[in-house]
Amino acid sequence: MRLVFLGFGTVGQGLAELLIEKKAELARKYGFKPTVVGIADMLKGNVYNPNGINLQIALAYAKAGKSLNKLTGKSIDGDALAFIKQAKADVLLEATYTDIKTGEPATKHCRAALNAGMHVVTTNKGPVALNYPALQRLAGRKKKKFLFEGTVVSGTPMINLIRTTLAGSAITEIKGILNGTTNYILTKMEEGMTYDAALTKAQKLGYAEAVPDADVLGWDALAKVTILAGVFFGAKAKPFDYSCKGITKITPQMITKAKKAGKRFKLIGRVWLKDGKVKASVGPQQVPMTHPLAGVSGATNAVTVTTDTLGDVTVVGPGAGRVETGYSMLIDLLHIGGVL
Amino acid sequence: MRLVFLGFGTVGQGLAELLIEKKAELARKYGFKPTVVGIADMLKGNVYNPNGINLQIALAYAKAGKSLNKLTGKSIDGDALAFIKQAKADVLLEATYTDIKTGEPATKHCRAALNAGMHVVTTNKGPVALNYPALQRLAGRKKKKFLFEGTVVSGTPMINLIRTTLAGSAITEIKGILNGTTNYILTKMEEGMTYDAALTKAQKLGYAEAVPDADVLGWDALAKVTILAGVFFGAKAKPFDYSCKGITKITPQMITKAKKAGKRFKLIGRVWLKDGKVKASVGPQQVPMTHPLAGVSGATNAVTVTTDTLGDVTVVGPGAGRVETGYSMLIDLLHIGGVL
């Protein structure tokens, strides 16, 4: 299996580290022996080598700020699309920056790779939230896989859980804490901090961006909700078609009041069926302390899936992180390899 | 895929109901079209019909206490082993009664079916807790599958979760609330009931048996811990080789004291690695309120898996139930069918 990395930031590097660290085990246990033949990054340069790139050296170059063009192999002129067209590979690993409003340029990358006969694994929410039906159809026509475990709750199994271990179940609702940053802020506010102090702390810890809008206004959770609605309920709506409220209007007073009533404020992303129609929303909700989602604190994520076979099944795990998101791509690769 | 049911009590009937209810969907979505060719139950009689048994009628007979021998087909003289030997089928669905001390007669059933060239799906903890290595080796030699999702946390994905969606991860610890009855009793005690009152209520609700030993002394959780230790850590120990304490010595005073310290008593089954060796135990533990397991109340089960790739991943879901456990067999069948 020949792999091409597009985007070699934290997620791509996280996967590269796992491929190095687990090389012997993956070969022994699953007969899985991938070769990385290309790496392209907007800032770090690119290299293509059909004989395989030494990942250890590539990682060292990336970390030292040294151009990938200097690695053994050839570098390809032009943009990412040119790279995809010239690189001969079996799988494109798309880990470029998410643009939740346009889904670009990642959607173009996915489309080009599928058209070139590659499977696509992505951690980029943009293409899946905005163009899932079209990309899935294209993948189907090309008999290739389009996988994206990392777009929702990082490597914590969510997409694959529903697809494989809950197969044959009818899903009527999916709801959860889909954004770690806001959950961290709400947890700190419950401990007594103001919203501003909690946000500043989240920024210091690297949980929140300098411009925290995508998290605190609910957009990141909204992208994930849209993905779940599209993939598991066949919805065709775009993210901003759904109602979306963030946590910026939650006050310490509201949190105290909820606590007294045995409840806890959580930013809940939710998709459900009502009279056969798909509904979805993101907004703060008061969750009863007895619900598994209430106990999820800090930057952790959690999702409750309501099924006809098992009632509620909840999964709690990390929603972000270098290795965690890198791992989501590894699990998708193992599925493509058909080794599970 | 030709199926034979061995044991047609609540679990077998739960699966039969799902196969009827989901027939069209399973055929459409997965091309999965099984035929039930045999049903044998110690109390309800048996029937074998290579042309397929009408499940709807079989369920009606079972519920009305009418002998299965009267269904269209032939009934086979002798015991379950004779039935397995004479029935031509692809999969044995083993759902007879668990004997955690001997693992019999279920182990013999599994062995006979594998030797006859059938895959085996079981919800019976006995054979897996006591004879997993031998049965797995036999299955390997026969190139058949030996699957048992329902033995731990019912149909809530646990075994398959670790095998498929967490594949490639190194597991260092698995711990959880593996018995719903004791968790229900502890929850009620926290609400102010005595142990005796809570047990009586659990018995009235059908959660606890008249002789509640297997639950309250921790044996049921111990069987599950032994399964997890054997399957995921390669341990060869038998259930009673591990330390096992139940909840019978927990007093309301202990619960109140723990609560004041921000903790909650839970009966925790645990498997972990220490200096390269596999350790396992069952016993009451004081879990901090901030841990996902603390929030799991009533008859619900939950398991936290500690991995090198994702840190802790917790799954919360039903640990028992007619349809829930029946579903565990359906998901195993879909895996055998290779349709996921």
mmCIF file of N, CA, C and O in Angstrom, chain B residues 111-186:
data_model
loop_
_atom_site.group_PDB
_atom_site.id
_atom_site.type_symbol
_atom_site.label_atom_id
_atom_site.label_comp_id
_atom_site.label_asym_id
_atom_site.label_seq_id
_atom_site.Cartn_x
_atom_site.Cartn_y
_atom_site.Cartn_z
ATOM 1 N N ARG B 111 -16.805 -27.257 20.836
ATOM 2 C CA ARG B 111 -15.787 -28.124 20.249
ATOM 3 C C ARG B 111 -16.384 -29.015 19.149
ATOM 4 O O ARG B 111 -15.821 -29.135 18.057
ATOM 5 N N ALA B 112 -17.542 -29.585 19.451
ATOM 6 C CA ALA B 112 -18.190 -30.470 18.470
ATOM 7 C C ALA B 112 -18.543 -29.694 17.201
ATOM 8 O O ALA B 112 -18.352 -30.186 16.089
ATOM 9 N N ALA B 113 -19.032 -28.468 17.381
ATOM 10 C CA ALA B 113 -19.435 -27.672 16.215
ATOM 11 C C ALA B 113 -18.217 -27.298 15.377
ATOM 12 O O ALA B 113 -18.234 -27.409 14.150
ATOM 13 N N LEU B 114 -17.147 -26.859 16.028
ATOM 14 C CA LEU B 114 -15.928 -26.507 15.287
ATOM 15 C C LEU B 114 -15.389 -27.740 14.562
ATOM 16 O O LEU B 114 -15.010 -27.666 13.392
ATOM 17 N N ASN B 115 -15.385 -28.885 15.249
ATOM 18 C CA ASN B 115 -14.912 -30.121 14.617
ATOM 19 C C ASN B 115 -15.778 -30.522 13.431
ATOM 20 O O ASN B 115 -15.295 -31.141 12.490
ATOM 21 N N ALA B 116 -17.068 -30.154 13.498
ATOM 22 C CA ALA B 116 -17.970 -30.468 12.391
ATOM 23 C C ALA B 116 -17.889 -29.413 11.289
ATOM 24 O O ALA B 116 -18.667 -29.438 10.338
ATOM 25 N N GLY B 117 -16.951 -28.451 11.438
ATOM 26 C CA GLY B 117 -16.766 -27.448 10.385
ATOM 27 C C GLY B 117 -17.706 -26.262 10.470
ATOM 28 O O GLY B 117 -17.921 -25.565 9.479
ATOM 29 N N MET B 118 -18.267 -26.030 11.649
ATOM 30 C CA MET B 118 -19.116 -24.850 11.818
ATOM 31 C C MET B 118 -18.345 -23.725 12.505
ATOM 32 O O MET B 118 -17.476 -23.985 13.331
ATOM 33 N N HIS B 119 -18.700 -22.471 12.178
ATOM 34 C CA HIS B 119 -18.301 -21.358 13.015
ATOM 35 C C HIS B 119 -19.117 -21.442 14.306
ATOM 36 O O HIS B 119 -20.191 -22.044 14.309
ATOM 37 N N VAL B 120 -18.619 -20.819 15.372
ATOM 38 C CA VAL B 120 -19.375 -20.805 16.624
ATOM 39 C C VAL B 120 -19.535 -19.373 17.118
ATOM 40 O O VAL B 120 -18.562 -18.616 17.175
ATOM 41 N N VAL B 121 -20.770 -19.009 17.441
ATOM 42 C CA VAL B 121 -21.053 -17.745 18.119
ATOM 43 C C VAL B 121 -21.678 -18.105 19.453
ATOM 44 O O VAL B 121 -22.645 -18.866 19.488
ATOM 45 N N THR B 122 -21.129 -17.583 20.529
ATOM 46 C CA THR B 122 -21.704 -17.920 21.833
ATOM 47 C C THR B 122 -21.871 -16.706 22.727
ATOM 48 O O THR B 122 -21.126 -15.727 22.614
ATOM 49 N N THR B 123 -22.877 -16.767 23.589
ATOM 50 C CA THR B 123 -23.069 -15.754 24.631
ATOM 51 C C THR B 123 -22.764 -16.375 25.981
ATOM 52 O O THR B 123 -22.997 -15.756 27.014
ATOM 53 N N ASN B 124 -22.267 -17.594 25.946
ATOM 54 C CA ASN B 124 -22.027 -18.368 27.156
ATOM 55 C C ASN B 124 -20.616 -18.083 27.673
ATOM 56 O O ASN B 124 -19.624 -18.381 26.998
ATOM 57 N N LYS B 125 -20.535 -17.520 28.874
ATOM 58 C CA LYS B 125 -19.233 -17.126 29.418
ATOM 59 C C LYS B 125 -18.350 -18.336 29.756
ATOM 60 O O LYS B 125 -17.129 -18.234 29.750
ATOM 61 N N GLY B 126 -18.979 -19.461 30.073
ATOM 62 C CA GLY B 126 -18.224 -20.633 30.520
ATOM 63 C C GLY B 126 -17.102 -21.057 29.575
ATOM 64 O O GLY B 126 -15.927 -21.073 29.971
ATOM 65 N N PRO B 127 -17.429 -21.396 28.331
ATOM 66 C CA PRO B 127 -16.383 -21.890 27.431
ATOM 67 C C PRO B 127 -15.267 -20.867 27.206
ATOM 68 O O PRO B 127 -14.103 -21.240 27.091
ATOM 69 N N VAL B 128 -15.627 -19.587 27.167
ATOM 70 C CA VAL B 128 -14.618 -18.569 26.864
ATOM 71 C C VAL B 128 -13.749 -18.321 28.087
ATOM 72 O O VAL B 128 -12.526 -18.216 27.987
ATOM 73 N N ALA B 129 -14.364 -18.238 29.268
ATOM 74 C CA ALA B 129 -13.590 -17.983 30.490
ATOM 75 C C ALA B 129 -12.677 -19.165 30.817
ATOM 76 O O ALA B 129 -11.577 -18.976 31.316
ATOM 77 N N LEU B 130 -13.124 -20.378 30.524
ATOM 78 C CA LEU B 130 -12.368 -21.553 30.963
ATOM 79 C C LEU B 130 -11.528 -22.204 29.876
ATOM 80 O O LEU B 130 -10.538 -22.871 30.165
ATOM 81 N N ASN B 131 -11.922 -22.036 28.610
ATOM 82 C CA ASN B 131 -11.235 -22.793 27.557
ATOM 83 C C ASN B 131 -10.923 -21.977 26.313
ATOM 84 O O ASN B 131 -10.829 -22.530 25.219
ATOM 85 N N TYR B 132 -10.768 -20.659 26.472
ATOM 86 C CA TYR B 132 -10.543 -19.831 25.283
ATOM 87 C C TYR B 132 -9.331 -20.272 24.454
ATOM 88 O O TYR B 132 -9.459 -20.451 23.238
ATOM 89 N N PRO B 133 -8.155 -20.476 25.065
ATOM 90 C CA PRO B 133 -6.987 -20.789 24.227
ATOM 91 C C PRO B 133 -7.209 -22.039 23.371
ATOM 92 O O PRO B 133 -6.947 -22.028 22.169
ATOM 93 N N ALA B 134 -7.745 -23.086 23.978
ATOM 94 C CA ALA B 134 -7.933 -24.342 23.241
ATOM 95 C C ALA B 134 -8.988 -24.179 22.145
ATOM 96 O O ALA B 134 -8.812 -24.655 21.018
ATOM 97 N N LEU B 135 -10.081 -23.500 22.465
ATOM 98 C CA LEU B 135 -11.144 -23.333 21.468
ATOM 99 C C LEU B 135 -10.679 -22.443 20.319
ATOM 100 O O LEU B 135 -10.991 -22.684 19.159
ATOM 101 N N GLN B 136 -9.908 -21.409 20.654
ATOM 102 C CA GLN B 136 -9.404 -20.512 19.619
ATOM 103 C C GLN B 136 -8.426 -21.252 18.702
ATOM 104 O O GLN B 136 -8.458 -21.082 17.481
ATOM 105 N N ARG B 137 -7.578 -22.082 19.292
ATOM 106 C CA ARG B 137 -6.643 -22.882 18.481
ATOM 107 C C ARG B 137 -7.396 -23.838 17.560
ATOM 108 O O ARG B 137 -7.071 -23.952 16.376
ATOM 109 N N LEU B 138 -8.406 -24.493 18.122
ATOM 110 C CA LEU B 138 -9.206 -25.420 17.313
ATOM 111 C C LEU B 138 -9.873 -24.669 16.156
ATOM 112 O O LEU B 138 -9.839 -25.124 15.005
ATOM 113 N N ALA B 139 -10.441 -23.502 16.461
ATOM 114 C CA ALA B 139 -11.082 -22.694 15.413
ATOM 115 C C ALA B 139 -10.063 -22.335 14.331
ATOM 116 O O ALA B 139 -10.351 -22.400 13.139
ATOM 117 N N GLY B 140 -8.857 -21.966 14.766
ATOM 118 C CA GLY B 140 -7.809 -21.607 13.822
ATOM 119 C C GLY B 140 -7.458 -22.775 12.901
ATOM 120 O O GLY B 140 -7.345 -22.612 11.686
ATOM 121 N N ARG B 141 -7.312 -23.954 13.495
ATOM 122 C CA ARG B 141 -6.986 -25.140 12.692
ATOM 123 C C ARG B 141 -8.075 -25.448 11.677
ATOM 124 O O ARG B 141 -7.805 -25.856 10.561
ATOM 125 N N LYS B 142 -9.320 -25.231 12.089
ATOM 126 C CA LYS B 142 -10.458 -25.538 11.216
ATOM 127 C C LYS B 142 -10.787 -24.370 10.287
ATOM 128 O O LYS B 142 -11.753 -24.425 9.531
ATOM 129 N N LYS B 143 -10.026 -23.262 10.403
ATOM 130 C CA LYS B 143 -10.289 -22.037 9.643
ATOM 131 C C LYS B 143 -11.734 -21.554 9.831
ATOM 132 O O LYS B 143 -12.407 -21.136 8.882
ATOM 133 N N LYS B 144 -12.194 -21.627 11.059
ATOM 134 C CA LYS B 144 -13.534 -21.159 11.397
ATOM 135 C C LYS B 144 -13.426 -20.071 12.443
ATOM 136 O O LYS B 144 -12.388 -19.915 13.088
ATOM 137 N N LYS B 145 -14.502 -19.320 12.640
ATOM 138 C CA LYS B 145 -14.479 -18.265 13.651
ATOM 139 C C LYS B 145 -15.152 -18.726 14.937
ATOM 140 O O LYS B 145 -16.129 -19.475 14.907
ATOM 141 N N PHE B 146 -14.583 -18.256 16.046
ATOM 142 C CA PHE B 146 -15.157 -18.511 17.370
ATOM 143 C C PHE B 146 -15.383 -17.130 17.984
ATOM 144 O O PHE B 146 -14.442 -16.468 18.402
ATOM 145 N N LEU B 147 -16.633 -16.668 17.973
ATOM 146 C CA LEU B 147 -16.931 -15.288 18.384
ATOM 147 C C LEU B 147 -17.887 -15.252 19.574
ATOM 148 O O LEU B 147 -18.727 -16.146 19.731
ATOM 149 N N PHE B 148 -17.770 -14.205 20.401
ATOM 150 C CA PHE B 148 -18.467 -14.206 21.688
ATOM 151 C C PHE B 148 -18.684 -12.786 22.209
ATOM 152 O O PHE B 148 -18.514 -12.530 23.394
ATOM 153 N N GLU B 149 -19.073 -11.877 21.312
ATOM 154 C CA GLU B 149 -19.325 -10.488 21.725
ATOM 155 C C GLU B 149 -20.248 -10.418 22.939
ATOM 156 O O GLU B 149 -20.053 -9.606 23.838
ATOM 157 N N GLY B 150 -21.258 -11.285 22.993
ATOM 158 C CA GLY B 150 -22.274 -11.203 24.045
ATOM 159 C C GLY B 150 -21.810 -11.637 25.419
ATOM 160 O O GLY B 150 -22.538 -11.455 26.396
ATOM 161 N N THR B 151 -20.587 -12.194 25.542
ATOM 162 C CA THR B 151 -20.170 -12.678 26.860
ATOM 163 C C THR B 151 -19.756 -11.550 27.799
ATOM 164 O O THR B 151 -19.744 -11.720 29.004
ATOM 165 N N VAL B 152 -19.376 -10.402 27.231
ATOM 166 C CA VAL B 152 -18.973 -9.263 28.059
ATOM 167 C C VAL B 152 -19.809 -8.042 27.654
ATOM 168 O O VAL B 152 -19.805 -7.652 26.494
ATOM 169 N N VAL B 153 -20.519 -7.459 28.611
ATOM 170 C CA VAL B 153 -21.363 -6.281 28.367
ATOM 171 C C VAL B 153 -22.386 -6.509 27.257
ATOM 172 O O VAL B 153 -22.712 -5.570 26.515
ATOM 173 N N SER B 154 -22.876 -7.743 27.150
ATOM 174 C CA SER B 154 -23.981 -8.018 26.213
ATOM 175 C C SER B 154 -23.641 -7.507 24.814
ATOM 176 O O SER B 154 -22.505 -7.639 24.367
ATOM 177 N N GLY B 155 -24.615 -6.939 24.126
ATOM 178 C CA GLY B 155 -24.368 -6.471 22.761
ATOM 179 C C GLY B 155 -23.633 -5.156 22.677
ATOM 180 O O GLY B 155 -23.235 -4.726 21.585
ATOM 181 N N THR B 156 -23.450 -4.470 23.802
ATOM 182 C CA THR B 156 -22.653 -3.243 23.788
ATOM 183 C C THR B 156 -21.277 -3.597 23.241
ATOM 184 O O THR B 156 -20.625 -4.489 23.754
ATOM 185 N N PRO B 157 -20.859 -2.915 22.185
ATOM 186 C CA PRO B 157 -19.633 -3.378 21.528
ATOM 187 C C PRO B 157 -18.419 -3.239 22.426
ATOM 188 O O PRO B 157 -18.097 -2.156 22.862
ATOM 189 N N MET B 158 -17.792 -4.344 22.732
ATOM 190 C CA MET B 158 -16.630 -4.327 23.617
ATOM 191 C C MET B 158 -15.532 -5.166 22.985
ATOM 192 O O MET B 158 -14.458 -4.668 22.698
ATOM 193 N N ILE B 159 -15.843 -6.429 22.757
ATOM 194 C CA ILE B 159 -14.874 -7.331 22.130
ATOM 195 C C ILE B 159 -14.557 -6.811 20.720
ATOM 196 O O ILE B 159 -13.394 -6.613 20.364
ATOM 197 N N ASN B 160 -15.593 -6.570 19.943
ATOM 198 C CA ASN B 160 -15.372 -6.099 18.572
ATOM 199 C C ASN B 160 -14.781 -4.696 18.537
ATOM 200 O O ASN B 160 -14.030 -4.356 17.633
ATOM 201 N N LEU B 161 -15.137 -3.888 19.512
ATOM 202 C CA LEU B 161 -14.560 -2.549 19.592
ATOM 203 C C LEU B 161 -13.046 -2.633 19.703
ATOM 204 O O LEU B 161 -12.309 -1.980 18.965
ATOM 205 N N ILE B 162 -12.574 -3.467 20.621
ATOM 206 C CA ILE B 162 -11.128 -3.577 20.816
ATOM 207 C C ILE B 162 -10.485 -4.229 19.596
ATOM 208 O O ILE B 162 -9.445 -3.789 19.122
ATOM 209 N N ARG B 163 -11.133 -5.246 19.051
ATOM 210 C CA ARG B 163 -10.548 -5.968 17.913
ATOM 211 C C ARG B 163 -10.509 -5.145 16.644
ATOM 212 O O ARG B 163 -9.548 -5.223 15.886
ATOM 213 N N THR B 164 -11.579 -4.406 16.380
ATOM 214 C CA THR B 164 -11.615 -3.727 15.084
ATOM 215 C C THR B 164 -11.373 -2.225 15.193
ATOM 216 O O THR B 164 -10.441 -1.718 14.577
ATOM 217 N N THR B 165 -12.153 -1.515 16.012
ATOM 218 C CA THR B 165 -12.007 -0.068 15.964
ATOM 219 C C THR B 165 -10.811 0.428 16.771
ATOM 220 O O THR B 165 -10.411 1.571 16.618
ATOM 221 N N LEU B 166 -10.251 -0.417 17.646
ATOM 222 C CA LEU B 166 -9.019 -0.021 18.348
ATOM 223 C C LEU B 166 -7.820 -0.842 17.858
ATOM 224 O O LEU B 166 -6.775 -0.867 18.506
ATOM 225 N N ALA B 167 -7.961 -1.490 16.716
ATOM 226 C CA ALA B 167 -6.871 -2.320 16.182
ATOM 227 C C ALA B 167 -5.601 -1.496 16.032
ATOM 228 O O ALA B 167 -5.646 -0.309 15.722
ATOM 229 N N GLY B 168 -4.482 -2.137 16.260
ATOM 230 C CA GLY B 168 -3.208 -1.437 16.140
ATOM 231 C C GLY B 168 -2.836 -0.682 17.408
ATOM 232 O O GLY B 168 -1.748 -0.126 17.493
ATOM 233 N N SER B 169 -3.735 -0.651 18.389
ATOM 234 C CA SER B 169 -3.414 -0.017 19.674
ATOM 235 C C SER B 169 -2.887 -1.080 20.636
ATOM 236 O O SER B 169 -3.344 -2.217 20.615
ATOM 237 N N ALA B 170 -1.956 -0.675 21.472
ATOM 238 C CA ALA B 170 -1.529 -1.566 22.548
ATOM 239 C C ALA B 170 -2.416 -1.286 23.754
ATOM 240 O O ALA B 170 -2.578 -0.138 24.156
ATOM 241 N N ILE B 171 -3.021 -2.330 24.311
ATOM 242 C CA ILE B 171 -3.926 -2.181 25.452
ATOM 243 C C ILE B 171 -3.135 -2.482 26.716
ATOM 244 O O ILE B 171 -2.522 -3.544 26.825
ATOM 245 N N THR B 172 -3.158 -1.562 27.671
ATOM 246 C CA THR B 172 -2.414 -1.808 28.906
ATOM 247 C C THR B 172 -3.335 -2.093 30.092
ATOM 248 O O THR B 172 -2.898 -2.638 31.095
ATOM 249 N N GLU B 173 -4.602 -1.698 29.972
ATOM 250 C CA GLU B 173 -5.538 -1.968 31.066
ATOM 251 C C GLU B 173 -6.965 -1.946 30.542
ATOM 252 O O GLU B 173 -7.291 -1.159 29.649
ATOM 253 N N ILE B 174 -7.790 -2.831 31.100
ATOM 254 C CA ILE B 174 -9.230 -2.791 30.830
ATOM 255 C C ILE B 174 -9.906 -2.867 32.186
ATOM 256 O O ILE B 174 -9.601 -3.767 32.973
ATOM 257 N N LYS B 175 -10.767 -1.899 32.479
ATOM 258 C CA LYS B 175 -11.469 -2.010 33.750
ATOM 259 C C LYS B 175 -12.888 -1.499 33.602
ATOM 260 O O LYS B 175 -13.151 -0.644 32.755
ATOM 261 N N GLY B 176 -13.774 -2.033 34.410
ATOM 262 C CA GLY B 176 -15.125 -1.550 34.245
ATOM 263 C C GLY B 176 -16.135 -2.143 35.183
ATOM 264 O O GLY B 176 -15.825 -2.962 36.056
ATOM 265 N N ILE B 177 -17.345 -1.658 34.980
ATOM 266 C CA ILE B 177 -18.518 -2.139 35.705
ATOM 267 C C ILE B 177 -19.131 -3.205 34.812
ATOM 268 O O ILE B 177 -19.747 -2.899 33.794
ATOM 269 N N LEU B 178 -18.881 -4.461 35.176
ATOM 270 C CA LEU B 178 -19.200 -5.560 34.273
ATOM 271 C C LEU B 178 -20.440 -6.322 34.699
ATOM 272 O O LEU B 178 -20.824 -7.290 34.053
ATOM 273 N N ASN B 179 -21.042 -5.893 35.807
ATOM 274 C CA ASN B 179 -22.229 -6.598 36.297
ATOM 275 C C ASN B 179 -23.309 -5.580 36.658
ATOM 276 O O ASN B 179 -23.129 -4.757 37.564
ATOM 277 N N GLY B 180 -24.423 -5.649 35.952
ATOM 278 C CA GLY B 180 -25.492 -4.673 36.128
ATOM 279 C C GLY B 180 -26.227 -4.818 37.446
ATOM 280 O O GLY B 180 -26.625 -3.827 38.063
ATOM 281 N N THR B 181 -26.385 -6.057 37.907
ATOM 282 C CA THR B 181 -27.145 -6.299 39.135
ATOM 283 C C THR B 181 -26.491 -5.611 40.330
ATOM 284 O O THR B 181 -27.143 -4.903 41.094
ATOM 285 N N THR B 182 -25.187 -5.826 40.487
ATOM 286 C CA THR B 182 -24.498 -5.223 41.624
ATOM 287 C C THR B 182 -24.442 -3.707 41.481
ATOM 288 O O THR B 182 -24.519 -2.985 42.475
ATOM 289 N N ASN B 183 -24.332 -3.213 40.253
ATOM 290 C CA ASN B 183 -24.302 -1.762 40.081
ATOM 291 C C ASN B 183 -25.658 -1.157 40.439
ATOM 292 O O ASN B 183 -25.728 -0.078 41.028
ATOM 293 N N TYR B 184 -26.717 -1.889 40.122
ATOM 294 C CA TYR B 184 -28.056 -1.438 40.499
ATOM 295 C C TYR B 184 -28.182 -1.386 42.026
ATOM 296 O O TYR B 184 -28.648 -0.400 42.595
ATOM 297 N N ILE B 185 -27.707 -2.440 42.694
ATOM 298 C CA ILE B 185 -27.798 -2.493 44.162
ATOM 299 C C ILE B 185 -26.994 -1.348 44.787
ATOM 300 O O ILE B 185 -27.474 -0.640 45.675
ATOM 301 N N LEU B 186 -25.780 -1.125 44.298
ATOM 302 C CA LEU B 186 -24.944 -0.044 44.844
ATOM 303 C C LEU B 186 -25.599 1.324 44.607
ATOM 304 O O LEU B 186 -25.556 2.202 45.475
#
